[in-house]
Amino acid sequence: MLTDNESTQTKEDGLLAVKRAISAYAQSEKVKSGLIWICQVADQVAAMQDPGRQQGSMLLKTLTQMVIDESDLAGRITGDRRWHEIGKMIRMALVMINSGVPQETAFHLTQALTRVTSIGGQAAAVLKANRLF
């Protein structure tokens, strides 16, 4: 049998889990969209000739850094270390962009996208279990 203290503790834990799930789901959707945009822009930049390629590359670098920042923010908000690994993958894609081979980003971005989708799915399951989805 639960005492009043144990019941309150469980409710607070459940509320914390829901708050984390909401944050994780929202961040996963933002990062997932950003990763898809980076892939699309990288393909376009790879097909460009100078000087358009240089300008496109600058845009691609900016977009990639924004997604890295969102991934870092997600890790801080949720406390989930998987976001750190996702950030590493996106940073590796940025290395490819900085090296002048944006077409080589797909591998790293796909790995990141798989992990982000997993986090979003787990968060959605928590929200669904709590009848919030």
Coordinates of N, CA, C and O in Angstrom, one line a residue:
M1 N 0.8 -1.2 0.0 CA 0.0 0.0 0.0 C 0.9 1.2 0.0 O 1.9 1.3 0.7
L2 N 0.5 2.2 -0.8 CA 1.2 3.5 -0.9 C 0.8 4.5 0.2 O -0.4 4.6 0.5
T3 N 1.8 5.1 0.8 CA 1.5 6.2 1.7 C 1.3 7.5 0.9 O 1.5 7.5 -0.3
D4 N 0.8 8.5 1.5 CA 0.6 9.8 0.8 C 1.9 10.3 0.2 O 1.9 10.9 -0.9
N5 N 3.0 10.2 0.9 CA 4.3 10.6 0.4 C 4.7 9.9 -0.8 O 5.2 10.5 -1.7
E6 N 4.5 8.5 -0.8 CA 4.9 7.7 -2.0 C 4.1 8.1 -3.2 O 4.5 8.1 -4.3
S7 N 2.8 8.3 -3.0 CA 1.9 8.6 -4.0 C 2.3 10.0 -4.7 O 2.3 10.1 -5.9
T8 N 2.6 11.0 -3.9 CA 3.0 12.3 -4.4 C 4.3 12.1 -5.1 O 4.5 12.7 -6.2
Q9 N 5.2 11.4 -4.6 CA 6.5 11.2 -5.3 C 6.3 10.6 -6.7 O 6.9 11.0 -7.6
T10 N 5.4 9.6 -6.8 CA 5.2 9.0 -8.1 C 4.5 10.0 -9.1 O 4.9 10.0 -10.2
K11 N 3.6 10.8 -8.6 CA 3.0 11.8 -9.4 C 4.0 12.8 -9.9 O 4.0 13.2 -11.1
E12 N 4.9 13.2 -9.0 CA 5.9 14.2 -9.4 C 6.9 13.6 -10.4 O 7.3 14.2 -11.4
D13 N 7.2 12.3 -10.2 CA 8.1 11.6 -11.2 C 7.4 11.5 -12.6 O 8.0 11.7 -13.6
G14 N 6.1 11.2 -12.5 CA 5.4 11.1 -13.8 C 5.3 12.5 -14.5 O 5.4 12.5 -15.7
L15 N 5.1 13.5 -13.7 CA 5.0 14.9 -14.3 C 6.3 15.2 -14.9 O 6.4 15.8 -16.0
L16 N 7.4 14.9 -14.2 CA 8.8 15.2 -14.7 C 9.0 14.4 -16.0 O 9.6 15.0 -17.0
A17 N 8.6 13.2 -16.1 CA 8.8 12.4 -17.3 C 8.0 13.0 -18.4 O 8.5 13.0 -19.6
V18 N 6.8 13.5 -18.2 CA 6.0 14.1 -19.2 C 6.6 15.4 -19.7 O 6.7 15.6 -20.9
K19 N 7.1 16.2 -18.8 CA 7.8 17.4 -19.2 C 9.0 17.1 -20.1 O 9.3 17.8 -21.1
R20 N 9.8 16.1 -19.7 CA 11.0 15.8 -20.5 C 10.6 15.2 -21.8 O 11.2 15.5 -22.8
A21 N 9.5 14.5 -21.9 CA 9.0 13.9 -23.1 C 8.5 15.0 -24.1 O 8.8 15.0 -25.3
I22 N 7.9 16.0 -23.5 CA 7.4 17.1 -24.3 C 8.6 17.9 -24.9 O 8.6 18.2 -26.1
S23 N 9.6 18.1 -24.1 CA 10.8 18.8 -24.6 C 11.5 18.0 -25.6 O 12.0 18.5 -26.6
A24 N 11.7 16.7 -25.3 CA 12.4 15.8 -26.3 C 11.7 15.7 -27.6 O 12.3 15.8 -28.7
Y25 N 10.4 15.6 -27.5 CA 9.6 15.5 -28.8 C 9.7 16.8 -29.6 O 10.0 16.8 -30.8
A26 N 9.5 18.0 -28.9 CA 9.6 19.2 -29.7 C 11.0 19.4 -30.3 O 11.1 19.8 -31.4
Q27 N 12.0 19.2 -29.5 CA 13.4 19.3 -30.0 C 13.7 18.3 -31.1 O 14.3 18.7 -32.1
S28 N 13.2 17.1 -31.0 CA 13.4 16.1 -32.1 C 12.8 16.6 -33.4 O 13.4 16.4 -34.4
E29 N 11.6 17.1 -33.3 CA 11.0 17.6 -34.6 C 11.8 18.7 -35.2 O 11.9 18.8 -36.4
K30 N 12.3 19.7 -34.4 CA 13.1 20.8 -34.9 C 14.4 20.3 -35.5 O 14.7 20.7 -36.6
V31 N 15.1 19.4 -34.8 CA 16.3 18.9 -35.3 C 16.1 18.0 -36.5 O 16.9 18.1 -37.5
K32 N 15.1 17.2 -36.5 CA 14.8 16.4 -37.7 C 14.6 17.2 -38.9 O 15.1 16.9 -40.0
S33 N 13.8 18.2 -38.8 CA 13.5 19.1 -39.9 C 14.8 19.8 -40.4 O 15.1 19.8 -41.6
G34 N 15.6 20.2 -39.5 CA 16.9 20.8 -39.8 C 17.8 19.9 -40.6 O 18.5 20.3 -41.6
L35 N 17.9 18.7 -40.1 CA 18.7 17.7 -40.8 C 18.2 17.4 -42.2 O 19.1 17.3 -43.1
I36 N 17.0 17.4 -42.4 CA 16.4 17.2 -43.8 C 16.8 18.4 -44.7 O 17.2 18.2 -45.8
W37 N 16.6 19.6 -44.1 CA 17.0 20.8 -44.9 C 18.5 20.7 -45.2 O 18.8 21.1 -46.4
I38 N 19.3 20.4 -44.3 CA 20.8 20.3 -44.6 C 21.0 19.4 -45.7 O 21.8 19.7 -46.6
C39 N 20.4 18.2 -45.7 CA 20.6 17.2 -46.8 C 20.2 17.8 -48.1 O 20.9 17.6 -49.1
Q40 N 19.1 18.4 -48.2 CA 18.6 19.0 -49.4 C 19.5 20.1 -49.9 O 19.8 20.2 -51.1
V41 N 19.9 21.0 -49.0 CA 20.7 22.1 -49.4 C 22.1 21.6 -49.8 O 22.7 22.1 -50.8
A42 N 22.6 20.6 -49.1 CA 23.9 20.0 -49.5 C 23.9 19.5 -50.9 O 24.9 19.7 -51.6
D43 N 22.9 18.8 -51.3 CA 22.8 18.3 -52.6 C 22.8 19.4 -53.7 O 23.4 19.3 -54.7
Q44 N 22.0 20.4 -53.3 CA 22.0 21.6 -54.3 C 23.3 22.3 -54.4 O 23.8 22.6 -55.5
V45 N 24.0 22.5 -53.3 CA 25.3 23.1 -53.3 C 26.3 22.3 -54.0 O 27.1 22.8 -54.8
A46 N 26.3 21.0 -53.9 CA 27.2 20.1 -54.6 C 27.1 20.2 -56.1 O 28.0 20.1 -56.8
A47 N 25.9 20.5 -56.5 CA 25.6 20.6 -58.0 C 25.9 22.0 -58.5 O 25.9 22.2 -59.8
M48 N 26.3 23.0 -57.7 CA 26.5 24.4 -58.1 C 28.0 24.5 -58.6 O 28.8 23.8 -58.2
Q49 N 28.1 25.6 -59.4 CA 29.5 26.0 -59.8 C 29.8 27.3 -59.1 O 28.9 28.0 -58.6
D50 N 31.1 27.7 -59.1 CA 31.5 28.9 -58.5 C 30.9 30.1 -59.2 O 30.7 30.0 -60.4
P51 N 30.5 31.2 -58.6 CA 30.6 31.6 -57.2 C 29.4 31.2 -56.5 O 29.3 31.3 -55.2
G52 N 28.3 30.6 -57.2 CA 27.1 30.2 -56.5 C 27.4 29.1 -55.4 O 26.8 29.1 -54.4
R53 N 28.4 28.2 -55.7 CA 28.7 27.2 -54.8 C 29.3 27.8 -53.5 O 29.0 27.3 -52.4
Q54 N 30.1 28.8 -53.6 CA 30.7 29.5 -52.4 C 29.6 30.1 -51.5 O 29.6 29.9 -50.3
Q55 N 28.6 30.8 -52.2 CA 27.5 31.4 -51.5 C 26.6 30.3 -50.9 O 26.2 30.4 -49.7
G56 N 26.3 29.3 -51.6 CA 25.5 28.2 -51.1 C 26.2 27.5 -49.9 O 25.5 27.1 -49.0
S57 N 27.5 27.3 -50.0 CA 28.2 26.7 -48.9 C 28.2 27.5 -47.7 O 28.0 27.0 -46.6
M58 N 28.2 28.9 -47.8 CA 28.1 29.7 -46.6 C 26.7 29.5 -46.0 O 26.6 29.5 -44.7
L59 N 25.7 29.5 -46.8 CA 24.3 29.2 -46.3 C 24.2 27.9 -45.6 O 23.7 27.8 -44.5
L60 N 24.8 26.9 -46.2 CA 24.8 25.5 -45.6 C 25.5 25.5 -44.3 O 25.1 24.8 -43.4
K61 N 26.7 26.2 -44.2 CA 27.4 26.2 -42.9 C 26.6 26.8 -41.8 O 26.5 26.3 -40.7
T62 N 25.9 27.9 -42.2 CA 25.0 28.6 -41.2 C 23.9 27.7 -40.7 O 23.6 27.6 -39.5
L63 N 23.2 27.1 -41.7 CA 22.1 26.2 -41.4 C 22.6 25.0 -40.5 O 21.9 24.7 -39.5
T64 N 23.7 24.5 -40.8 CA 24.3 23.3 -40.1 C 24.6 23.7 -38.7 O 24.3 23.0 -37.7
Q65 N 25.2 24.9 -38.5 CA 25.5 25.4 -37.1 C 24.3 25.6 -36.3 O 24.2 25.3 -35.1
M66 N 23.2 26.1 -37.0 CA 21.9 26.3 -36.2 C 21.4 25.0 -35.7 O 20.9 24.9 -34.6
V67 N 21.5 23.9 -36.5 CA 21.0 22.6 -36.1 C 21.9 22.0 -35.0 O 21.4 21.4 -34.1
I68 N 23.2 22.3 -35.1 CA 24.1 21.8 -34.0 C 23.7 22.5 -32.7 O 23.6 21.9 -31.7
D69 N 23.4 23.8 -32.8 CA 23.0 24.5 -31.6 C 21.7 24.0 -31.0 O 21.5 23.9 -29.8
E70 N 20.7 23.6 -31.9 CA 19.4 23.1 -31.4 C 19.7 21.7 -30.8 O 19.0 21.4 -29.8
S71 N 20.6 20.9 -31.3 CA 20.9 19.6 -30.7 C 21.6 19.8 -29.4 O 21.2 19.1 -28.4
D72 N 22.5 20.8 -29.3 CA 23.1 21.0 -28.0 C 22.1 21.5 -26.9 O 22.1 21.1 -25.8
L73 N 21.1 22.3 -27.4 CA 20.1 22.8 -26.5 C 19.2 21.7 -26.0 O 18.9 21.6 -24.9
A74 N 18.9 20.8 -27.0 CA 18.1 19.6 -26.6 C 18.8 18.8 -25.5 O 18.1 18.3 -24.6
G75 N 20.1 18.6 -25.6 CA 20.8 17.9 -24.6 C 20.7 18.5 -23.3 O 20.6 17.9 -22.2
R76 N 20.8 19.9 -23.3 CA 20.8 20.6 -22.0 C 19.4 20.6 -21.4 O 19.2 20.4 -20.2
I77 N 18.4 20.7 -22.2 CA 17.0 20.7 -21.7 C 16.6 19.3 -21.2 O 16.0 19.3 -20.1
T78 N 16.9 18.3 -21.9 CA 16.4 17.0 -21.5 C 17.4 16.2 -20.6 O 17.0 15.2 -20.0
G79 N 18.7 16.6 -20.7 CA 19.6 15.8 -19.9 C 20.0 14.5 -20.6 O 20.6 13.6 -19.9
D80 N 19.6 14.3 -21.8 CA 19.8 13.0 -22.5 C 21.1 13.1 -23.3 O 21.3 13.9 -24.2
R81 N 22.1 12.2 -22.9 CA 23.4 12.2 -23.5 C 23.4 11.9 -25.0 O 24.4 12.1 -25.7
R82 N 22.3 11.3 -25.5 CA 22.3 10.9 -26.9 C 22.3 12.1 -27.8 O 22.8 12.0 -28.9
W83 N 21.9 13.3 -27.3 CA 21.9 14.5 -28.1 C 23.4 14.9 -28.3 O 23.7 15.5 -29.4
H84 N 24.3 14.6 -27.4 CA 25.7 14.9 -27.6 C 26.3 14.1 -28.7 O 27.0 14.6 -29.6
E85 N 25.9 12.8 -28.8 CA 26.3 12.0 -29.9 C 25.8 12.5 -31.3 O 26.4 12.5 -32.3
I86 N 24.5 12.9 -31.2 CA 23.9 13.5 -32.5 C 24.7 14.7 -32.9 O 25.0 14.9 -34.1
G87 N 25.0 15.6 -31.9 CA 25.8 16.8 -32.2 C 27.1 16.4 -32.9 O 27.6 17.1 -33.8
K88 N 27.8 15.4 -32.4 CA 29.0 15.0 -33.0 C 28.9 14.6 -34.5 O 29.7 14.9 -35.3
M89 N 27.8 13.9 -34.8 CA 27.5 13.5 -36.1 C 27.3 14.7 -37.0 O 27.8 14.7 -38.2
I90 N 26.5 15.7 -36.5 CA 26.2 16.9 -37.3 C 27.5 17.7 -37.5 O 27.8 18.2 -38.6
R91 N 28.4 17.7 -36.5 CA 29.6 18.4 -36.6 C 30.5 17.7 -37.6 O 31.3 18.4 -38.4
M92 N 30.5 16.4 -37.7 CA 31.3 15.7 -38.8 C 30.7 16.1 -40.2 O 31.5 16.3 -41.1
A93 N 29.4 16.3 -40.3 CA 28.9 16.8 -41.6 C 29.4 18.2 -41.9 O 29.7 18.5 -43.0
L94 N 29.5 19.0 -40.8 CA 30.0 20.4 -41.0 C 31.5 20.3 -41.5 O 31.9 21.1 -42.3
V95 N 32.3 19.3 -41.0 CA 33.7 19.2 -41.4 C 33.7 18.9 -42.9 O 34.5 19.4 -43.7
M96 N 32.7 18.1 -43.4 CA 32.7 17.7 -44.8 C 32.3 19.0 -45.6 O 32.9 19.2 -46.7
I97 N 31.4 19.8 -45.1 CA 31.0 21.0 -45.8 C 32.2 22.0 -45.8 O 32.5 22.6 -46.9
N98 N 32.9 22.1 -44.7 CA 34.1 23.0 -44.7 C 35.2 22.5 -45.6 O 36.0 23.3 -46.0
S99 N 35.2 21.2 -45.8 CA 36.3 20.7 -46.7 C 35.9 20.8 -48.2 O 36.7 20.3 -49.0
G100 N 34.8 21.3 -48.4 CA 34.4 21.5 -49.8 C 33.7 20.3 -50.5 O 33.6 20.2 -51.7
V101 N 33.3 19.3 -49.7 CA 32.6 18.2 -50.2 C 31.2 18.0 -49.5 O 31.0 17.0 -48.8
P102 N 30.3 18.9 -49.8 CA 29.0 18.8 -49.1 C 28.2 17.5 -49.5 O 27.4 17.1 -48.7
Q103 N 28.5 16.9 -50.6 CA 27.9 15.7 -51.0 C 28.2 14.5 -50.1 O 27.5 13.5 -50.1
E104 N 29.3 14.7 -49.3 CA 29.7 13.6 -48.4 C 29.0 13.7 -47.0 O 29.3 13.0 -46.1
T105 N 28.1 14.6 -46.8 CA 27.4 14.8 -45.5 C 26.3 13.8 -45.3 O 25.9 13.6 -44.1
A106 N 25.8 13.2 -46.3 CA 24.6 12.3 -46.2 C 24.8 11.2 -45.2 O 23.9 10.9 -44.4
F107 N 25.9 10.6 -45.2 CA 26.2 9.5 -44.2 C 26.0 9.9 -42.8 O 25.3 9.3 -42.0
H108 N 26.7 11.0 -42.4 CA 26.6 11.5 -41.1 C 25.2 12.0 -40.7 O 24.8 11.8 -39.6
L109 N 24.6 12.7 -41.6 CA 23.3 13.3 -41.4 C 22.2 12.2 -41.2 O 21.3 12.3 -40.4
T110 N 22.4 11.1 -42.0 CA 21.5 10.0 -41.9 C 21.6 9.3 -40.5 O 20.6 8.9 -39.9
Q111 N 22.8 9.1 -40.1 CA 23.0 8.5 -38.7 C 22.4 9.4 -37.7 O 21.7 8.9 -36.8
A112 N 22.6 10.7 -37.8 CA 22.0 11.6 -36.8 C 20.4 11.6 -36.9 O 19.7 11.5 -35.9
L113 N 19.9 11.6 -38.1 CA 18.5 11.5 -38.3 C 17.8 10.3 -37.7 O 16.8 10.3 -37.1
T114 N 18.5 9.1 -37.8 CA 18.0 7.9 -37.2 C 17.9 8.0 -35.7 O 16.9 7.6 -35.1
R115 N 18.9 8.6 -35.1 CA 18.9 8.7 -33.6 C 17.9 9.7 -33.2 O 17.2 9.5 -32.1
V116 N 17.8 10.8 -33.9 CA 16.8 11.8 -33.5 C 15.4 11.3 -33.6 O 14.5 11.5 -32.8
T117 N 15.1 10.5 -34.7 CA 13.8 9.9 -34.9 C 13.5 8.9 -33.7 O 12.4 8.8 -33.2
S118 N 14.5 8.2 -33.3 CA 14.3 7.3 -32.1 C 14.0 8.0 -30.9 O 13.0 7.6 -30.1
I119 N 14.6 9.1 -30.6 CA 14.3 9.9 -29.4 C 12.9 10.5 -29.5 O 12.1 10.4 -28.6
G120 N 12.5 11.0 -30.7 CA 11.2 11.5 -30.9 C 10.1 10.4 -30.7 O 9.1 10.6 -30.1
G121 N 10.4 9.2 -31.2 CA 9.5 8.1 -31.0 C 9.3 7.7 -29.6 O 8.2 7.4 -29.1
Q122 N 10.4 7.7 -28.8 CA 10.3 7.3 -27.4 C 9.5 8.4 -26.7 O 8.7 8.1 -25.8
A123 N 9.8 9.6 -27.0 CA 9.0 10.7 -26.3 C 7.5 10.6 -26.7 O 6.7 10.8 -25.8
A124 N 7.2 10.4 -27.9 CA 5.8 10.2 -28.3 C 5.1 9.1 -27.6 O 4.0 9.2 -27.2
A125 N 5.9 8.0 -27.3 CA 5.3 6.9 -26.6 C 5.0 7.3 -25.2 O 3.9 6.9 -24.6
V126 N 5.8 8.1 -24.5 CA 5.5 8.5 -23.2 C 4.3 9.4 -23.2 O 3.4 9.3 -22.3
L127 N 4.2 10.3 -24.1 CA 3.1 11.2 -24.2 C 1.8 10.4 -24.5 O 0.7 10.7 -23.9
K128 N 1.9 9.4 -25.4 CA 0.7 8.6 -25.7 C 0.3 7.8 -24.4 O -0.9 7.7 -24.2
A129 N 1.2 7.3 -23.7 CA 0.9 6.5 -22.5 C 0.2 7.4 -21.4 O -0.6 6.9 -20.6
N130 N 0.5 8.7 -21.5 CA -0.1 9.6 -20.6 C -1.3 10.3 -21.2 O -1.8 11.4 -20.7
R131 N -1.8 9.8 -22.3 CA -3.0 10.3 -23.0 C -2.8 11.8 -23.4 O -3.8 12.5 -23.4
L132 N -1.6 12.2 -23.8 CA -1.4 13.5 -24.2 C -1.2 13.6 -25.7 O -0.9 14.7 -26.3
F133 N -1.2 12.5 -26.3 CA -1.0 12.4 -27.8 C -2.1 11.7 -28.4 O -2.6 10.7 -28.0

